[in-house]
Tab-separated table of C-alpha atoms and ligand atoms in Angstrom:
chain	number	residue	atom	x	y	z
A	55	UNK	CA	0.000	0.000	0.000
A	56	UNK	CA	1.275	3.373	-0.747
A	57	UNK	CA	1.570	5.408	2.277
A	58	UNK	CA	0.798	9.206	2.829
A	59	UNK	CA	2.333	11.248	6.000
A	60	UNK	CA	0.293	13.766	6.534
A	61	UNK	CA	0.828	17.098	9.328
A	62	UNK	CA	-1.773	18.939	10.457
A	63	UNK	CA	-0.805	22.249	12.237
A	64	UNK	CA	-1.740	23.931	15.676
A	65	UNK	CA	-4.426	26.202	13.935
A	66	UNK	CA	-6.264	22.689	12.557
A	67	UNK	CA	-6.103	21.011	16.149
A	68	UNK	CA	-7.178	23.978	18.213
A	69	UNK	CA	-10.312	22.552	19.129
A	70	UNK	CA	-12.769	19.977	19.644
A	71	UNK	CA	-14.656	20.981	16.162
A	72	UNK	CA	-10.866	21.068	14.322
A	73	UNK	CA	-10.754	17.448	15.614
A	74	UNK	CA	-13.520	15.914	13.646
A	75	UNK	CA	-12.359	18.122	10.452
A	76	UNK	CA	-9.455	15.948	10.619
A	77	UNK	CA	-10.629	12.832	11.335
A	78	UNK	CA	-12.907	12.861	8.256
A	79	UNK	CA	-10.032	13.738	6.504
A	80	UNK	CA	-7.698	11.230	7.499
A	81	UNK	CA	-10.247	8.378	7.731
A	82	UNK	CA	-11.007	9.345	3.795
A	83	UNK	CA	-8.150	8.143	2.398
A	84	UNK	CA	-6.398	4.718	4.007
A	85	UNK	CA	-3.418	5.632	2.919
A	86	UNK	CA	-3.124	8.490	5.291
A	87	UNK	CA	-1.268	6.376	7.562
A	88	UNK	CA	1.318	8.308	9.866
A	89	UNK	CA	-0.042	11.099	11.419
A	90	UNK	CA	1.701	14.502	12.558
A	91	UNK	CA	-0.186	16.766	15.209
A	92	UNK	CA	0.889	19.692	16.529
A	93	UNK	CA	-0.018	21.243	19.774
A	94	UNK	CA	-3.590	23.019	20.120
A	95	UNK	CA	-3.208	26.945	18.623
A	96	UNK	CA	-5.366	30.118	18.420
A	97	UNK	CA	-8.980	29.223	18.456
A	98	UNK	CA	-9.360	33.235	17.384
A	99	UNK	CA	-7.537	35.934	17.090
A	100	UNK	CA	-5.524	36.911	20.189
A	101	UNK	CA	-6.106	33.491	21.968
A	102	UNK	CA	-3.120	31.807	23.378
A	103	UNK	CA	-1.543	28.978	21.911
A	104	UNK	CA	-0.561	25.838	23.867
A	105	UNK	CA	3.032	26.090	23.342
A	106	UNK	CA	3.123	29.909	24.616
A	107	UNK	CA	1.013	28.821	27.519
A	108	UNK	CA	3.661	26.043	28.590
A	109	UNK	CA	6.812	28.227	27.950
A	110	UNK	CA	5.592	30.574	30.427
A	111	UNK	CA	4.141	28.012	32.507
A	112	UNK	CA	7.582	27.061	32.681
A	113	UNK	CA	9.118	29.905	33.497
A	114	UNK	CA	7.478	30.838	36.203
A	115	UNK	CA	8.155	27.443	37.603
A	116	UNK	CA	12.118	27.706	37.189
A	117	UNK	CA	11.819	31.197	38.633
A	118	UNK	CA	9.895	29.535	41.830
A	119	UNK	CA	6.517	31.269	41.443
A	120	UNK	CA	3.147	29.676	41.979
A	121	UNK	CA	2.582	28.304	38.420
A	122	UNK	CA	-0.612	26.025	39.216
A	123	UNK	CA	-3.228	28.208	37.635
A	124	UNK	CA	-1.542	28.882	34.350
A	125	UNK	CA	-0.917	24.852	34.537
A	126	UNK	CA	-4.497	24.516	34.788
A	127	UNK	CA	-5.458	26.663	32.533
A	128	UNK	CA	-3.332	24.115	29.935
A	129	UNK	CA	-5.192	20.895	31.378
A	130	UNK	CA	-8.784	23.057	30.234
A	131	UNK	CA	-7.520	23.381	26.651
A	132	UNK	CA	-7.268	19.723	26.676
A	133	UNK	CA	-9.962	18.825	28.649
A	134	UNK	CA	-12.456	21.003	26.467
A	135	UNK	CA	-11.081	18.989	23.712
A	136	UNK	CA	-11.914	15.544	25.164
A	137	UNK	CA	-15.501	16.118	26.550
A	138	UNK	CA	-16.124	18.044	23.266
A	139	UNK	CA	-14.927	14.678	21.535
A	140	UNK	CA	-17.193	12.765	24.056
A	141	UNK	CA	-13.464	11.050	24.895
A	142	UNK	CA	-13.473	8.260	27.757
A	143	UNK	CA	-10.032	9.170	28.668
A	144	UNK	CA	-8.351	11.337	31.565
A	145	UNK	CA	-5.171	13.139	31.135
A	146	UNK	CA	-5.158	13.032	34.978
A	147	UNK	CA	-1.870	11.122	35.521
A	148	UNK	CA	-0.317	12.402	32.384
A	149	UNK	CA	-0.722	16.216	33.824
A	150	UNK	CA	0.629	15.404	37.547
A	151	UNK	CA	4.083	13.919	35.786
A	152	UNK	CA	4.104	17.298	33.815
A	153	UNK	CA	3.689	19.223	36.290
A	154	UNK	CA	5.916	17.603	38.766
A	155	UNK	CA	8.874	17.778	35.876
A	156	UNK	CA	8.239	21.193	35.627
A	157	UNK	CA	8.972	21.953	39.603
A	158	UNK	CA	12.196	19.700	38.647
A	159	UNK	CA	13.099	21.791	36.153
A	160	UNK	CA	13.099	19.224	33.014
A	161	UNK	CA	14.447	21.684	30.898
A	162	UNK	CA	12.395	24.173	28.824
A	163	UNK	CA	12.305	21.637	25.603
A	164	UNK	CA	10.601	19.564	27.160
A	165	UNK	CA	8.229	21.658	28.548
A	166	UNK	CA	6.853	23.182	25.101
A	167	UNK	CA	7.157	19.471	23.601
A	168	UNK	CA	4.114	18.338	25.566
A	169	UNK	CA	1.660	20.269	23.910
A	170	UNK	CA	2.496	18.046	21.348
A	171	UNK	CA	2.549	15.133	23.298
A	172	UNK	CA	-0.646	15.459	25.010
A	173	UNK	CA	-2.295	16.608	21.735
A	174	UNK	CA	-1.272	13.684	20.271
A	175	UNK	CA	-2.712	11.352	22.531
A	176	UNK	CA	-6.035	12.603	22.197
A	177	UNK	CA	-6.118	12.471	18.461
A	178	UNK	CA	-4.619	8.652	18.739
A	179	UNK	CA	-7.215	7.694	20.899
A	180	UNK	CA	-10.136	9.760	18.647
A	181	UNK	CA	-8.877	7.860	15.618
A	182	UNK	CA	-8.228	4.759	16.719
A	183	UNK	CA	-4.320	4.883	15.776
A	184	UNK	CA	-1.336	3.576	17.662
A	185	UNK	CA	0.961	6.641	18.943
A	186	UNK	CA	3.986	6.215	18.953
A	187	UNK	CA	6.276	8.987	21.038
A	188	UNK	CA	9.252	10.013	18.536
A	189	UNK	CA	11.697	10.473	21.670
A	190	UNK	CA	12.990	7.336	21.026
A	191	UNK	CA	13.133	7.757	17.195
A	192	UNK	CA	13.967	11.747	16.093
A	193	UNK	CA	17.431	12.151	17.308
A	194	UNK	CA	19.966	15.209	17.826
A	195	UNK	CA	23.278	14.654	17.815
A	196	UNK	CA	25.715	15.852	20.450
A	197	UNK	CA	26.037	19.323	18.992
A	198	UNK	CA	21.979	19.512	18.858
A	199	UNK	CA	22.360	19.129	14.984
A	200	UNK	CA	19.184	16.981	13.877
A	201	UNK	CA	20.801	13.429	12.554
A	202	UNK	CA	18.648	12.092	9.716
A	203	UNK	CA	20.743	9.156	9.111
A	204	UNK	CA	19.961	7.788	12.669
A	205	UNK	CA	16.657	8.980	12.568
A	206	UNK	CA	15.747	7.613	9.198
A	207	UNK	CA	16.808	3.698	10.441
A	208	UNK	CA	15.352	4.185	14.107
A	209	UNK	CA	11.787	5.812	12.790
A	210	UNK	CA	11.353	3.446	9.797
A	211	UNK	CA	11.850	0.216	11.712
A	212	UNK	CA	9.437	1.593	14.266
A	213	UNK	CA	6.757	2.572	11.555
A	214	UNK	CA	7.505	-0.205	9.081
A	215	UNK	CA	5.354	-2.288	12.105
A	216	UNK	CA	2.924	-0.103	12.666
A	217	UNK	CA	-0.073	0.427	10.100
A	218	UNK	CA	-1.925	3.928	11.676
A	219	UNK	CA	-0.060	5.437	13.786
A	220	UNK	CA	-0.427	9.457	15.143
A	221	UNK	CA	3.414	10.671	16.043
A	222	UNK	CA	3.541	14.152	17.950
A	223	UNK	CA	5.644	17.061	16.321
A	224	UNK	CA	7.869	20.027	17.328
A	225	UNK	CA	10.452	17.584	19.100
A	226	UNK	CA	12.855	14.363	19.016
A	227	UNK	CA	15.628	13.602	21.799
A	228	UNK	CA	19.545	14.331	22.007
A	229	UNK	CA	22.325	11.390	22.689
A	230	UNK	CA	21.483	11.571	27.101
A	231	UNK	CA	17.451	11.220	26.388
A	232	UNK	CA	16.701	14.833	27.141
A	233	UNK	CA	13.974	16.329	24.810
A	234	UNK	CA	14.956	18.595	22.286
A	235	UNK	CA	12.728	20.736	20.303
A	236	UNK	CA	13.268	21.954	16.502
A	237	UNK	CA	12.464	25.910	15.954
A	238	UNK	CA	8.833	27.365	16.083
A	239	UNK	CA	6.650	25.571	13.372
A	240	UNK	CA	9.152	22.832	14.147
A	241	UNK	CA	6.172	20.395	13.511
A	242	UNK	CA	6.606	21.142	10.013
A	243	UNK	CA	9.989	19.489	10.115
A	244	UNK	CA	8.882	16.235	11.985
A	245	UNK	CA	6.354	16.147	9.059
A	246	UNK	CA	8.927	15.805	6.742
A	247	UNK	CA	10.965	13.508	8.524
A	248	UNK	CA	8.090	10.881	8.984
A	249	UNK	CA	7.825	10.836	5.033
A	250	UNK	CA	11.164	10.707	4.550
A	251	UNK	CA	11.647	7.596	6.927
A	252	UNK	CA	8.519	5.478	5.409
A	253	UNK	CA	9.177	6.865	2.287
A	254	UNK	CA	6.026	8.224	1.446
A	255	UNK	CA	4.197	8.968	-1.645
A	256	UNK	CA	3.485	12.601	-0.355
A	257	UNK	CA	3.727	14.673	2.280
A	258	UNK	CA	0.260	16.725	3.253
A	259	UNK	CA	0.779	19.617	5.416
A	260	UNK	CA	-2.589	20.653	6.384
A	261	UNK	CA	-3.258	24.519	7.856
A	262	UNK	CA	-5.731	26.900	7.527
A	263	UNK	CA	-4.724	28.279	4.369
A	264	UNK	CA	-5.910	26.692	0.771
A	265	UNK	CA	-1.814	26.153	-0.267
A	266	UNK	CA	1.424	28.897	0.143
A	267	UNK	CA	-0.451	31.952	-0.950
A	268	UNK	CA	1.453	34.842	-2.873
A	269	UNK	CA	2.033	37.093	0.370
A	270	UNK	CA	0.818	36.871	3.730
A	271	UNK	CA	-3.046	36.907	3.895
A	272	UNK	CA	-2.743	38.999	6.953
A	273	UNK	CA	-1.627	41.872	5.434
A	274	UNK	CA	-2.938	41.601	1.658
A	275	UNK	CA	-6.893	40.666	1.192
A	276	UNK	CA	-7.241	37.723	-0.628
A	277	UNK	CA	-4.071	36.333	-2.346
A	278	UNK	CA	-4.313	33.756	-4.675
A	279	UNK	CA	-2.483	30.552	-4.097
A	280	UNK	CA	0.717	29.423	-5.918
A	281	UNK	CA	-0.286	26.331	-7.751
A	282	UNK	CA	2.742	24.639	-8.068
A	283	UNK	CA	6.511	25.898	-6.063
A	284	UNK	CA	9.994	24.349	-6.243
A	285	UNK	CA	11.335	23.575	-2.998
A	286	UNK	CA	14.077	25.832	-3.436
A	287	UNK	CA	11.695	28.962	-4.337
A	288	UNK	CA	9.420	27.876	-1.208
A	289	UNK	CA	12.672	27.705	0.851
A	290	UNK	CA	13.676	31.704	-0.124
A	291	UNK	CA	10.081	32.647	0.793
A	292	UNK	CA	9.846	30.705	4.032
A	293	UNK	CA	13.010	32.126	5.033
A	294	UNK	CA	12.245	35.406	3.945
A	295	UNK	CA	9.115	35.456	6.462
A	296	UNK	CA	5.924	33.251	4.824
A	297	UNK	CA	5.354	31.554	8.287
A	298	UNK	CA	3.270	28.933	6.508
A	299	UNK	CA	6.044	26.554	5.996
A	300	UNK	CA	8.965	26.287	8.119
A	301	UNK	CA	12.412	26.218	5.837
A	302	UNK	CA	13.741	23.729	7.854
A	303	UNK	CA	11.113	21.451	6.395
A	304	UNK	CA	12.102	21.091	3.156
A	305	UNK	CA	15.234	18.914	3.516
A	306	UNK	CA	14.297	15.867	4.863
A	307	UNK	CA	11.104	15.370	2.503
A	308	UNK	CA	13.464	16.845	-0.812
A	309	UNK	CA	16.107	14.704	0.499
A	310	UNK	CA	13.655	11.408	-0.740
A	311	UNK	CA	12.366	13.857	-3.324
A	312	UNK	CA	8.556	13.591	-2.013
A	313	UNK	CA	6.447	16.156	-2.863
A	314	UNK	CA	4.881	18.318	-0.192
A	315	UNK	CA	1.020	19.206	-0.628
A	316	UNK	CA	-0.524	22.530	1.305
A	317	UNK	CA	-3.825	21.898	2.052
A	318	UNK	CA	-6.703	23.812	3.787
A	319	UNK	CA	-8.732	21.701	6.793
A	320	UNK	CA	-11.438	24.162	6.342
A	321	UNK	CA	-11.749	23.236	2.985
A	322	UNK	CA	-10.565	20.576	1.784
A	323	UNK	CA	-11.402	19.942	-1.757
A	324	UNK	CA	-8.659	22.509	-2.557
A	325	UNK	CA	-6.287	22.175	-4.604
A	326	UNK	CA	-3.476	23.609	-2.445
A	327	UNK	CA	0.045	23.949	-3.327
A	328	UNK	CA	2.928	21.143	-4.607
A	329	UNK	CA	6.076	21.669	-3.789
A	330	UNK	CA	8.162	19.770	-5.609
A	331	UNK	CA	11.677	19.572	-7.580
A	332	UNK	CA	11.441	21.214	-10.346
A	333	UNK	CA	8.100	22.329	-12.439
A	334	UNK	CA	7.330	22.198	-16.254
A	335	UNK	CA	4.614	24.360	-15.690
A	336	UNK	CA	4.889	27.978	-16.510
A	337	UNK	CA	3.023	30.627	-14.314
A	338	UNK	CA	1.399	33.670	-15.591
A	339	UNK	CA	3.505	35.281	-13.289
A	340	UNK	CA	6.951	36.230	-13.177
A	341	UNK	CA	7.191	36.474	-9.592
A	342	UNK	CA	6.843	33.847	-7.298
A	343	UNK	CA	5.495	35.283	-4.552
A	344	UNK	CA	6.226	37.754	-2.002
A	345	UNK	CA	7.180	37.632	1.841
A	346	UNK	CA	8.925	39.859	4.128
A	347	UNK	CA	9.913	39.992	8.063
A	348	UNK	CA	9.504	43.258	10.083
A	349	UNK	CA	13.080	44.742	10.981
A	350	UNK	CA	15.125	42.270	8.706
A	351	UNK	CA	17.586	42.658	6.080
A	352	UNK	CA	19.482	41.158	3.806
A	353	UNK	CA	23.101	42.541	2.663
A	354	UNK	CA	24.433	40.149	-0.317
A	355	UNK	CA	28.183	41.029	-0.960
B	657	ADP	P1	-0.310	25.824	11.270
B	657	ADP	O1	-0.999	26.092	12.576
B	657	ADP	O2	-1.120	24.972	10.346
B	657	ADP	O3	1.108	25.358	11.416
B	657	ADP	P2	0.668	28.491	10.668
B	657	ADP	O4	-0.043	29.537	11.469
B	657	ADP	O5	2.024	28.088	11.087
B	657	ADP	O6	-0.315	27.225	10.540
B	657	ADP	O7	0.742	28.941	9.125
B	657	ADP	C1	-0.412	29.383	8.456
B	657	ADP	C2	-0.436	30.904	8.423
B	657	ADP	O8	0.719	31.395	7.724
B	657	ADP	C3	-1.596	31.488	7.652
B	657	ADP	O9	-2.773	31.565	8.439
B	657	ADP	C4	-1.049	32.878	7.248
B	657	ADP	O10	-1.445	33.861	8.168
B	657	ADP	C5	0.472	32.747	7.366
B	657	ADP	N1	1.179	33.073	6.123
B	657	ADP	C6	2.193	33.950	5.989
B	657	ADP	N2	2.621	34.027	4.722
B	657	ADP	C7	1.878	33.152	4.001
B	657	ADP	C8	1.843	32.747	2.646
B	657	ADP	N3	2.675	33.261	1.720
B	657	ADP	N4	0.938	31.815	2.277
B	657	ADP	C9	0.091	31.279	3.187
B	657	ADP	N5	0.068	31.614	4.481
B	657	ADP	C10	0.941	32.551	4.913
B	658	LIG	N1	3.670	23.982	18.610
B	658	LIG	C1	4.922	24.452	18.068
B	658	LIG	C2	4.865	25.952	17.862
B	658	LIG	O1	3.898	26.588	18.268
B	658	LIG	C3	5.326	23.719	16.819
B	658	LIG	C4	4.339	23.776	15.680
B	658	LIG	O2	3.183	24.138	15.879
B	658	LIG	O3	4.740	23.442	14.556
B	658	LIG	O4	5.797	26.529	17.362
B	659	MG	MG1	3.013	26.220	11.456
């Protein structure tokens, strides 16, 4: 059977209703098989997203302040997400170790990876997959460069006996076991790491956007969405600022030259955007598209 990795990002997990979006879409198509979830983000517009709430959560813990209502406030984003679900599970036990590695100081990694981790367990359970904790599989070498080689043996034998599995993003483990996190959007990267280890057909990352749009949709109304991208003129726009796709993200997944889909949750007969190697296809356009960061420059010499 061919197999499809597909990622869906904090903005398509944020909620109870985001759940069932994606279980329809993963339970379409049987060859959706490994599953990337990132922690819950914004329900609207200046909500909080899980990994911000456990950073500071964390903080306040290493600087020995009272953190047990912002820590609660992180078991109600879950626990919304459960009974909304009609889940028969607690999170109970899985909370109290949290919280008691946080007043031992586990490091701040590992505090922002269990959004993920949590998350992830919920949407196992909801689809009836295996999960399967990529600690023991993502590794970091002792410089806390990500090792693909390692990675790509360790995860593959784990997956190659697994059918349906739901693997959490954002984070893998260094050579003593600690967690180590990628960058922000880091779940982007796992995504591309899982297809590169089963070598999958195609990598869907699935947001709230219908593909990589020509600029930022928060700044220009409406921008229409590249059809197909190279993953080298993706890479220059990620970097460059279009937070959609995290640059880091294109390696593994060109590495195994897979392409990457952009899809929409919200809408999901979409198109989207391929990113792939290179493209016979000629655009109307001459420009690509168009990103930009606030106070950032470039000086090419
Ligand atoms: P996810 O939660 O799925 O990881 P992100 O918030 O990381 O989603 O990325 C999606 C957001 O990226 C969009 O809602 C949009 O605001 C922003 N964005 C910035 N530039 C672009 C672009 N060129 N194309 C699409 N989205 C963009
Ligand atoms: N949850 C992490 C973040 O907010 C990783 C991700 O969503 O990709 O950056
Ligand atoms: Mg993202």
């Amino acid at each position: 059977m061919s197999t499809k990795v597909v990622k869906f990002g904090g903005s398509s997990l944020a909620d109870a209703e985001h759940f069932k979006k994606v279980a329809d879409i993963v339970l379409a198509d049987k060859t959706r098989r490994y599953v990337v979830a990132s922690a819950p983000g914004k329900r609207f517009s200046d909500d909080v997203k899980v990994t911000d709430m456990l950073y500071r959560c964390y903080d306040m813990a290493v600087k020995g302040d009272s953190f047990s209502d912002a820590f609660k406030a992180i078991e109600e984003r879950f626990n919304d997400i459960i009974s909304g679900l009609g889940l028969d599970i607690s999170l109970d036990d899985e909370f109290a170790g949290i919280k008691d590695a946080f007043a031992h100081r586990a490091g701040r990694d590992y505090a922002a990876s269990r959004g993920e981790y949590l998350n992830s367990m919920i949407l196992a359970k909801y689809l009836g997959f295996d999960f399967v904790d990529p600690a023991a599989y993502i590794r970091f070498n002792d410089q806390g460069q990500f090792d693909l080689d390692t990675t790509r043996t360790l995860l593959g034998e784990k997956l190659s006996g697994i059918t349906y599995a739901v693997i959490p993003g954002f984070y893998g483990s260094m050579p003593n076991d600690t967690i180590k996190t990628f960058a922000r959007g880091g779940s982007d990267v796992t995504g591309s790491i899982v297809a590169n280890a089963v070598n999958a057909v195609i990598y869907e990352n699935w947001t709230d956007v219908s593909g990589f749009l020509v600029t930022d949709p928060h700044i220009v109304d409406d921008p229409e969405p590249i059809t197909t991208i190279t993953y080298r003129e993706l890479r220059e726009l990620a970097y460059m600022g279009a937070g959609v796709f995290s640059d880091e993200a294109i390696f593994p997944a060109k590495k195994a030259n897979i392409p990457i889909n952009i899809k929409n949750t919200n809408k999901p007969e979409d198109r989207g955007t391929f990113i792939v190697s290179d493209t016979a296809e000629t655009s109307r356009f001459t420009i690509t598209g168009i990103a930009g960061k606030k106070g950032f420059s470039v000086i090419q010499i």
